[in-house]
JSON list of C-alpha atoms in Angstrom, two decimals:
[
{"chain": "W", "resi": 1233, "resn": "UNK", "atom": "CA", "xyz": [8.52, -13.65, 15.52]},
{"chain": "W", "resi": 1234, "resn": "UNK", "atom": "CA", "xyz": [7.44, -10.92, 17.82]},
{"chain": "W", "resi": 1235, "resn": "UNK", "atom": "CA", "xyz": [10.07, -8.20, 16.44]},
{"chain": "W", "resi": 1236, "resn": "UNK", "atom": "CA", "xyz": [8.88, -9.29, 12.58]},
{"chain": "W", "resi": 1237, "resn": "UNK", "atom": "CA", "xyz": [5.00, -8.62, 13.91]},
{"chain": "W", "resi": 1238, "resn": "UNK", "atom": "CA", "xyz": [5.73, -5.50, 15.73]},
{"chain": "W", "resi": 1239, "resn": "UNK", "atom": "CA", "xyz": [8.03, -4.24, 12.26]},
{"chain": "W", "resi": 1240, "resn": "UNK", "atom": "CA", "xyz": [5.17, -5.46, 10.18]},
{"chain": "W", "resi": 1241, "resn": "UNK", "atom": "CA", "xyz": [2.89, -3.25, 12.21]},
{"chain": "W", "resi": 1242, "resn": "UNK", "atom": "CA", "xyz": [4.63, -0.36, 12.93]},
{"chain": "W", "resi": 1243, "resn": "UNK", "atom": "CA", "xyz": [5.45, -0.54, 9.09]},
{"chain": "W", "resi": 1244, "resn": "UNK", "atom": "CA", "xyz": [1.78, -0.48, 8.03]},
{"chain": "W", "resi": 1245, "resn": "UNK", "atom": "CA", "xyz": [0.62, 2.67, 10.54]},
{"chain": "W", "resi": 1246, "resn": "UNK", "atom": "CA", "xyz": [3.68, 4.63, 9.06]},
{"chain": "W", "resi": 1247, "resn": "UNK", "atom": "CA", "xyz": [2.28, 3.95, 5.52]},
{"chain": "W", "resi": 1248, "resn": "UNK", "atom": "CA", "xyz": [-1.01, 5.00, 6.59]},
{"chain": "W", "resi": 1249, "resn": "UNK", "atom": "CA", "xyz": [0.21, 8.42, 7.46]},
{"chain": "W", "resi": 1250, "resn": "UNK", "atom": "CA", "xyz": [3.07, 8.37, 4.81]},
{"chain": "W", "resi": 1251, "resn": "UNK", "atom": "CA", "xyz": [5.56, 8.36, 7.59]},
{"chain": "W", "resi": 1252, "resn": "UNK", "atom": "CA", "xyz": [7.68, 5.33, 6.35]},
{"chain": "W", "resi": 1253, "resn": "UNK", "atom": "CA", "xyz": [10.47, 6.83, 5.49]},
{"chain": "W", "resi": 1254, "resn": "UNK", "atom": "CA", "xyz": [13.06, 4.47, 3.15]},
{"chain": "W", "resi": 1255, "resn": "UNK", "atom": "CA", "xyz": [15.24, 3.60, 6.27]},
{"chain": "W", "resi": 1256, "resn": "UNK", "atom": "CA", "xyz": [12.83, 1.90, 7.86]},
{"chain": "W", "resi": 1257, "resn": "UNK", "atom": "CA", "xyz": [11.70, -0.21, 5.08]},
{"chain": "W", "resi": 1258, "resn": "UNK", "atom": "CA", "xyz": [15.33, -1.41, 4.89]},
{"chain": "W", "resi": 1259, "resn": "UNK", "atom": "CA", "xyz": [14.95, -2.44, 8.82]},
{"chain": "W", "resi": 1260, "resn": "UNK", "atom": "CA", "xyz": [11.86, -3.79, 7.89]},
{"chain": "W", "resi": 1261, "resn": "UNK", "atom": "CA", "xyz": [13.53, -6.05, 4.70]},
{"chain": "W", "resi": 1262, "resn": "UNK", "atom": "CA", "xyz": [16.29, -6.94, 7.06]},
{"chain": "W", "resi": 1263, "resn": "UNK", "atom": "CA", "xyz": [14.10, -8.45, 10.21]},
{"chain": "W", "resi": 1264, "resn": "UNK", "atom": "CA", "xyz": [11.38, -10.20, 7.48]},
{"chain": "W", "resi": 1265, "resn": "UNK", "atom": "CA", "xyz": [14.00, -12.01, 5.86]},
{"chain": "W", "resi": 1266, "resn": "UNK", "atom": "CA", "xyz": [15.59, -12.84, 8.87]},
{"chain": "W", "resi": 1267, "resn": "UNK", "atom": "CA", "xyz": [12.57, -14.22, 10.57]},
{"chain": "W", "resi": 1268, "resn": "UNK", "atom": "CA", "xyz": [12.13, -16.24, 7.15]},
{"chain": "W", "resi": 1269, "resn": "UNK", "atom": "CA", "xyz": [15.57, -17.68, 7.31]},
{"chain": "W", "resi": 1270, "resn": "UNK", "atom": "CA", "xyz": [14.86, -18.70, 11.23]},
{"chain": "W", "resi": 1271, "resn": "UNK", "atom": "CA", "xyz": [11.90, -20.49, 10.26]},
{"chain": "W", "resi": 1272, "resn": "UNK", "atom": "CA", "xyz": [13.75, -22.47, 7.06]},
{"chain": "W", "resi": 1273, "resn": "UNK", "atom": "CA", "xyz": [16.45, -23.48, 9.15]},
{"chain": "W", "resi": 1274, "resn": "UNK", "atom": "CA", "xyz": [14.15, -24.33, 12.08]},
{"chain": "W", "resi": 1275, "resn": "UNK", "atom": "CA", "xyz": [11.97, -26.45, 9.68]},
{"chain": "W", "resi": 1276, "resn": "UNK", "atom": "CA", "xyz": [15.17, -27.85, 8.14]},
{"chain": "W", "resi": 1277, "resn": "UNK", "atom": "CA", "xyz": [16.43, -28.90, 11.76]},
{"chain": "W", "resi": 1278, "resn": "UNK", "atom": "CA", "xyz": [12.83, -30.56, 12.12]},
{"chain": "W", "resi": 1279, "resn": "UNK", "atom": "CA", "xyz": [12.87, -32.48, 9.38]},
{"chain": "W", "resi": 1280, "resn": "UNK", "atom": "CA", "xyz": [16.51, -33.60, 10.35]},
{"chain": "W", "resi": 1281, "resn": "UNK", "atom": "CA", "xyz": [15.13, -35.21, 14.01]},
{"chain": "W", "resi": 1282, "resn": "UNK", "atom": "CA", "xyz": [11.95, -36.66, 12.73]},
{"chain": "W", "resi": 1283, "resn": "UNK", "atom": "CA", "xyz": [13.50, -38.71, 9.66]},
{"chain": "W", "resi": 1284, "resn": "UNK", "atom": "CA", "xyz": [17.13, -38.38, 10.00]},
{"chain": "W", "resi": 1285, "resn": "UNK", "atom": "CA", "xyz": [17.89, -37.04, 6.74]},
{"chain": "W", "resi": 1286, "resn": "UNK", "atom": "CA", "xyz": [19.34, -33.54, 5.76]},
{"chain": "W", "resi": 1287, "resn": "UNK", "atom": "CA", "xyz": [17.16, -31.41, 3.39]},
{"chain": "W", "resi": 1288, "resn": "UNK", "atom": "CA", "xyz": [20.19, -29.67, 2.25]},
{"chain": "W", "resi": 1289, "resn": "UNK", "atom": "CA", "xyz": [17.77, -27.55, -0.25]},
{"chain": "W", "resi": 1290, "resn": "UNK", "atom": "CA", "xyz": [15.99, -25.93, 2.84]},
{"chain": "W", "resi": 1291, "resn": "UNK", "atom": "CA", "xyz": [19.15, -25.24, 4.45]},
{"chain": "W", "resi": 1292, "resn": "UNK", "atom": "CA", "xyz": [20.62, -23.76, 1.20]},
{"chain": "W", "resi": 1293, "resn": "UNK", "atom": "CA", "xyz": [17.62, -21.31, 1.31]},
{"chain": "W", "resi": 1294, "resn": "UNK", "atom": "CA", "xyz": [17.71, -20.37, 4.75]},
{"chain": "W", "resi": 1295, "resn": "UNK", "atom": "CA", "xyz": [21.18, -19.40, 4.73]},
{"chain": "W", "resi": 1296, "resn": "UNK", "atom": "CA", "xyz": [20.42, -17.38, 1.71]},
{"chain": "W", "resi": 1297, "resn": "UNK", "atom": "CA", "xyz": [17.73, -15.58, 3.44]},
{"chain": "W", "resi": 1298, "resn": "UNK", "atom": "CA", "xyz": [19.84, -14.86, 6.46]},
{"chain": "W", "resi": 1299, "resn": "UNK", "atom": "CA", "xyz": [22.68, -13.24, 3.95]},
{"chain": "W", "resi": 1300, "resn": "UNK", "atom": "CA", "xyz": [20.34, -11.18, 2.64]},
{"chain": "W", "resi": 1301, "resn": "UNK", "atom": "CA", "xyz": [18.85, -10.40, 6.25]},
{"chain": "W", "resi": 1302, "resn": "UNK", "atom": "CA", "xyz": [22.52, -9.19, 7.35]},
{"chain": "W", "resi": 1303, "resn": "UNK", "atom": "CA", "xyz": [23.42, -7.54, 3.72]},
{"chain": "W", "resi": 1304, "resn": "UNK", "atom": "CA", "xyz": [20.51, -5.10, 4.16]},
{"chain": "W", "resi": 1305, "resn": "UNK", "atom": "CA", "xyz": [20.90, -4.35, 7.87]},
{"chain": "W", "resi": 1306, "resn": "UNK", "atom": "CA", "xyz": [24.65, -3.72, 7.07]},
{"chain": "W", "resi": 1307, "resn": "UNK", "atom": "CA", "xyz": [23.77, -1.55, 4.31]},
{"chain": "W", "resi": 1308, "resn": "UNK", "atom": "CA", "xyz": [21.39, 0.28, 7.05]},
{"chain": "W", "resi": 1309, "resn": "UNK", "atom": "CA", "xyz": [24.30, 0.59, 9.27]},
{"chain": "W", "resi": 1310, "resn": "UNK", "atom": "CA", "xyz": [26.77, 1.91, 6.48]},
{"chain": "W", "resi": 1311, "resn": "UNK", "atom": "CA", "xyz": [24.02, 4.62, 5.34]},
{"chain": "W", "resi": 1312, "resn": "UNK", "atom": "CA", "xyz": [23.40, 5.83, 8.81]},
{"chain": "W", "resi": 1313, "resn": "UNK", "atom": "CA", "xyz": [27.04, 6.13, 9.46]},
{"chain": "W", "resi": 1314, "resn": "UNK", "atom": "CA", "xyz": [27.28, 8.43, 6.83]},
{"chain": "W", "resi": 1315, "resn": "UNK", "atom": "CA", "xyz": [24.24, 11.07, 7.88]},
{"chain": "W", "resi": 1316, "resn": "UNK", "atom": "CA", "xyz": [21.51, 9.20, 6.00]},
{"chain": "W", "resi": 1317, "resn": "UNK", "atom": "CA", "xyz": [18.17, 9.62, 8.34]},
{"chain": "W", "resi": 1318, "resn": "UNK", "atom": "CA", "xyz": [14.56, 10.67, 7.91]},
{"chain": "W", "resi": 1319, "resn": "UNK", "atom": "CA", "xyz": [15.49, 14.51, 8.46]},
{"chain": "W", "resi": 1320, "resn": "UNK", "atom": "CA", "xyz": [18.52, 14.29, 5.53]},
{"chain": "W", "resi": 1321, "resn": "UNK", "atom": "CA", "xyz": [17.81, 12.28, 3.01]},
{"chain": "W", "resi": 1322, "resn": "UNK", "atom": "CA", "xyz": [21.01, 13.15, 0.93]},
{"chain": "W", "resi": 1323, "resn": "UNK", "atom": "CA", "xyz": [24.45, 11.74, 1.70]},
{"chain": "W", "resi": 1324, "resn": "UNK", "atom": "CA", "xyz": [27.25, 14.61, 0.96]},
{"chain": "W", "resi": 1325, "resn": "UNK", "atom": "CA", "xyz": [29.73, 14.02, -2.20]},
{"chain": "W", "resi": 1326, "resn": "UNK", "atom": "CA", "xyz": [32.46, 12.93, -0.02]},
{"chain": "W", "resi": 1327, "resn": "UNK", "atom": "CA", "xyz": [30.18, 10.10, 1.60]},
{"chain": "W", "resi": 1328, "resn": "UNK", "atom": "CA", "xyz": [29.07, 9.01, -1.76]},
{"chain": "W", "resi": 1329, "resn": "UNK", "atom": "CA", "xyz": [32.54, 8.87, -3.15]},
{"chain": "W", "resi": 1330, "resn": "UNK", "atom": "CA", "xyz": [33.67, 6.88, 0.02]},
{"chain": "W", "resi": 1331, "resn": "UNK", "atom": "CA", "xyz": [30.69, 4.42, -0.63]},
{"chain": "W", "resi": 1332, "resn": "UNK", "atom": "CA", "xyz": [31.31, 3.91, -4.17]},
{"chain": "W", "resi": 1333, "resn": "UNK", "atom": "CA", "xyz": [34.89, 2.70, -3.49]}
]
């Protein structure tokens, strides 16, 4: 919860100064979806504890949000490994070919 709150706060400050780069947007999306996944999975576990019945839809939502979070974070890592940063917003032609393969 702390990381999600801090990321959101930093995002607001960066957006006001027009420094909110796409790489940080992807990171923020990853953190927010991970937080929502944790909330959904925690809610599912609390409901199991209190009622004794499993609520599969809530658990599936949590797992889906976790997949979105992991996918966006891995995408960010791949883009950064190819040299896509705040300073260099383009990927070389060779890097683009490798990414698409």
